[in-house]
C-alpha atoms as one frame of an Amber mdcrd trajectory, in Angstrom:
protein
   0.000   0.000   0.000   2.792   2.365   0.938   4.603   1.455  -2.280   1.619
   2.362  -4.479   1.105   5.564  -2.550   4.739   6.531  -3.133   4.344   5.709
  -6.833   1.224   7.874  -7.048   2.967  10.780  -5.299   5.956  10.419  -7.645
   3.684  10.489 -10.692   1.900  13.600  -9.388   5.259  15.297  -8.727   6.443
  14.429 -12.235   3.218  15.804 -13.768   3.532  19.002 -11.730   7.175  19.376
 -12.798   6.208  18.893 -16.449   3.414  21.481 -16.109   5.756  23.965 -14.428
   8.289  23.529 -17.244   5.498  23.863 -19.816   4.199  27.059 -18.214   7.744
  28.454 -18.055   8.270  27.748 -21.759   4.913  29.313 -22.643   5.787  32.412
 -20.640   9.139  32.581 -22.382   7.449  32.311 -25.769   4.914  34.984 -24.814
   7.745  37.313 -23.762   9.570  36.625 -27.035   6.432  37.440 -29.036   5.780
  40.597 -27.017   9.359  41.908 -27.356   9.596  41.005 -31.033   6.218  42.569
 -31.826   7.117  45.834 -30.085  10.428  45.966 -31.932   8.862  45.246 -35.361
   6.116  47.846 -34.900   8.559  50.534 -33.746  11.025  49.977 -36.612  10.576
  49.894 -40.367  11.795  46.363 -41.030  10.671  43.285 -42.957  11.992  40.887
 -40.298   9.167  38.790 -38.865   8.690  37.213 -35.443  10.688  33.994 -34.955
  10.126  31.738 -31.924  12.486  29.306 -30.252   9.522  27.356 -28.910   7.908
  24.622 -31.015   4.581  24.803 -29.203   1.851  24.563 -31.855  -0.406  27.181
 -30.294   2.393  29.705 -29.843   3.561  29.115 -33.410   0.020  29.775 -34.672
  -0.086  32.980 -32.644   3.261  34.104 -34.086   2.113  33.262 -37.637  -1.082
  35.302 -37.209   0.872  38.265 -35.850   3.366  38.013 -38.722   0.508  38.232
 -41.227  -0.775  41.381 -39.509   2.750  42.821 -39.414   3.054  42.336 -43.174
  -0.202  44.255 -43.671   0.982  46.986 -41.296   4.310  47.328 -43.113   2.549
  47.487 -46.471   0.141  50.178 -45.211   3.037  52.118 -43.654   4.981  52.129
 -46.926   1.919  53.269 -48.871   1.335  56.066 -46.372   4.968  57.206 -46.479
   4.976  57.171 -50.265   1.700  59.109 -50.414   2.902  61.601 -47.813   6.132
  62.173 -49.737   4.238  62.624 -52.990   1.904  65.121 -51.317   4.806  67.165
 -49.914   6.532  67.169 -53.310   3.300  68.252 -54.972   2.846  71.064 -52.455
   6.424  72.221 -53.037   5.979  72.178 -56.826   2.648  73.999 -56.640   4.076
  76.728 -54.406   6.986  77.185 -56.834   4.662  77.276 -59.837   2.483  79.918
 -58.201   5.371  82.215 -57.354   6.207  83.119 -60.964   2.750  84.368 -62.053
   2.237  86.102 -58.705   5.517  87.961 -59.127   4.436  89.030 -62.612   1.035
  90.188 -61.326   2.687  92.276 -58.602   5.016  93.805 -61.207   2.139  94.829
 -63.456   0.242  96.219 -60.474   3.249  98.391 -59.640   3.260  99.653 -63.223
  -0.478 100.394 -63.114  -0.010 102.425 -59.938   2.066 104.875 -61.983  -0.692
 105.409 -64.550  -3.528 107.932 -64.323  -6.488 106.377 -62.534 -10.008 107.342
 -61.638 -11.552 106.477 -58.281 -13.112 103.209 -59.454  -9.828 102.053 -60.972
  -7.958 102.823 -57.759 -10.534 100.886 -55.760 -10.351  97.863 -58.068  -6.550
  97.864 -58.060  -6.534  98.023 -54.265  -8.789  94.959 -54.098  -6.629  93.089
 -56.625  -3.442  93.922 -54.718  -4.991  92.802 -51.435  -6.037  89.455 -52.906
  -2.626  89.053 -54.514  -0.888  89.610 -51.187  -3.108  86.937 -49.619  -2.138
  84.543 -52.413   1.543  85.269 -51.820   1.154  84.586 -48.102  -0.641  81.307
 -48.750   1.999  80.246 -51.260   4.792  80.952 -48.774   2.925  79.048 -46.070
   2.571  76.020 -48.355   6.286  76.167 -49.169   7.305  76.463 -45.509   5.093
  73.523 -44.604   6.701  71.263 -47.213  10.182  72.307 -46.028   9.538  71.947
 -42.291   7.810  68.560 -42.539  10.515  67.155 -44.828  13.210  67.519 -42.148
  13.883  64.000 -40.792  16.962  64.525 -38.624  15.567  67.306 -36.466  16.799
  70.886 -36.399  20.217  72.154 -35.186  20.083  73.123 -31.508  21.584  75.970
 -29.536  21.049  77.373 -26.018  17.908  79.552 -26.114  15.956  81.473 -23.473
  12.250  80.760 -23.862  11.349  83.974 -21.997  13.118  86.121 -24.586  11.772
  84.292 -27.636   8.232  84.484 -26.285   8.540  88.231 -25.697   9.943  88.734
 -29.219   7.115  86.687 -30.769   4.484  88.736 -28.958   6.162  91.993 -30.038
   6.352  90.824 -33.661   2.573  90.269 -33.699   1.742  93.400 -31.705   0.031
  95.060 -34.689  -2.203  92.034 -35.357  -3.118  91.850 -31.674  -4.007  95.549
 -31.564  -6.102  95.300 -34.725  -8.088  92.493 -33.082  -8.298  94.557 -29.873
  -6.463  91.900 -27.895  -4.278  92.867 -24.952  -2.454  89.671 -23.959  -2.000
  88.723 -20.312   1.529  87.375 -19.902   2.858  85.417 -16.933   6.552  84.468
 -16.839   8.869  83.270 -14.084  11.653  85.499 -12.799  14.252  82.882 -13.705
  15.400  82.303 -17.282  13.994  79.122 -18.793  16.850  77.810 -20.955  16.673
  74.884 -23.384  18.741  73.413 -26.218  16.490  74.194 -29.193  16.499  75.838
 -32.596  15.785  79.538 -32.115  14.104  80.124 -35.482  11.926  77.047 -35.071
  10.756  78.109 -31.592   9.946  81.593 -32.923   7.907  80.016 -35.715   6.024
  77.825 -33.227   5.130  80.716 -30.925   4.236  82.977 -33.857   1.911  80.403
 -35.431   0.138  79.725 -32.137  -0.367  83.438 -31.386  -1.601  84.015 -34.956
  -4.049  81.165 -34.448  -5.266  82.821 -31.234  -5.836  86.092 -33.116  -8.083
  84.248 -35.599 -10.265  82.503 -33.036 -10.107  84.674 -29.930 -13.184  86.455
 -28.569 -10.907  89.313 -27.528  -8.512  87.877 -24.967  -5.257  85.933 -24.819
  -3.410  84.579 -21.790   0.146  83.273 -22.099   1.807  81.419 -19.224   5.427
  80.235 -19.207   6.436  77.826 -16.438   9.924  76.975 -15.192   9.328  73.391
 -16.363   9.391  74.559 -20.005   5.630  74.333 -20.394   3.913  77.208 -22.216
   0.122  77.609 -22.255  -1.760  79.844 -24.693  -5.406  80.310 -23.679  -8.231
  82.377 -25.151 -12.031  82.338 -25.180 -13.636  81.051 -28.404 -17.337  80.533
 -27.790 -18.057  79.790 -31.477 -15.860  76.675 -31.495 -16.409  73.273 -29.940
 -14.332  70.360 -28.674 -14.377  68.520 -32.003 -13.128  71.536 -33.973 -10.358
  72.231 -31.466  -9.322  68.579 -31.609  -8.707  68.957 -35.356  -6.721  72.203
 -35.253  -3.423  70.344 -35.787  -4.735  68.520 -38.877  -3.084  69.874 -41.994
  -5.293  71.945 -44.318  -8.050  72.028 -41.678  -9.695  75.419 -41.222 -12.634
  76.479 -39.102 -15.407  78.375 -40.887 -15.495  81.052 -38.201 -11.854  81.893
 -38.813 -10.815  84.755 -41.018 -10.219  84.050 -44.707  -6.801  83.651 -46.286
  -5.607  80.629 -44.310  -4.376  77.234 -45.468  -4.860  75.627 -42.066  -1.150
  74.759 -41.908   0.005  77.058 -39.101  -0.535  74.646 -36.228   0.526  71.669
 -38.357   3.876  73.384 -38.859   4.035  74.170 -35.130   3.447  70.518 -34.258
   6.038  69.247 -36.754   8.702  71.619 -35.442   7.877  70.923 -31.787   8.117
  67.159 -32.221  11.350  67.455 -34.234  12.942  69.154 -31.203  11.678  66.520
 -28.760   8.794  68.577 -27.383   5.052  68.053 -27.296   2.083  70.202 -28.287
  -1.592  69.607 -27.509  -4.859  71.515 -27.616  -8.006  71.232 -25.518 -11.350
  72.997 -25.261 -12.539  73.732 -21.747 -15.265  76.075 -20.480 -15.436  77.930
 -23.786 -11.664  78.357 -24.018  -8.965  77.018 -26.346  -5.853  75.964 -24.448
  -2.749  75.137 -26.473   0.029  73.559 -24.404   3.626  73.430 -25.618   6.195
  71.590 -23.526   9.961  71.454 -23.968  11.189  69.113 -21.192
């Protein structure tokens, strides 16, 4: 009786040991799949998931994930190709528009020297105004294609965010006054220094403030924190959470905004911010747009 009991206990111990080993191998395979999947998704590679385990179920799981990875890689390549073609098309269009616009401006300058009646002066003023808008839009399209084509980031230098923010506000002082906006500015006493590209930071701040001028109900609050976080806030009762959530989408414009915009300003700001390792987000809260820029 004791002999059979010992045999039974031995068999149970062996089964438990086999199960423990099996579970360990399954966990190892699951970890291999998890690590390999994360690596394949993060990198642009055609290498698929390969398992050391010969477990049939784990192999089926790896095969299914490899099929999805192939689809993901194919979709990624199509997106990258389409995005590149779009940027090239935008660049070519902006170049093609510059030549006739330059000629139009030249002829307008010549017409200004001719004798004109009041109606002619009024018509020429309208034409010149529309031409200037076209030139601005063309330049914005060109800048967008240039900024978003940079893949290795932008050259960095020590910059003081306090100073750049003050300069950006001063540069747009006329636009703010025309919209009857007196910005409320809060900055720390200490200098907030970061390794960034000065021109890129100026472009980011300028685009965000210009966006505030378009949508603001008459106010603008700018807060710079020692952590490198900058918040731009203004009331915009005519907008909603969905519209604000799409402000960073390229070519997206809100109907309530002023005319003469491509909807690329905040797209450029986001591209530049991310190239320098920062983050930019927007939210709509209690009737206000809050754009947060953070350079950690």
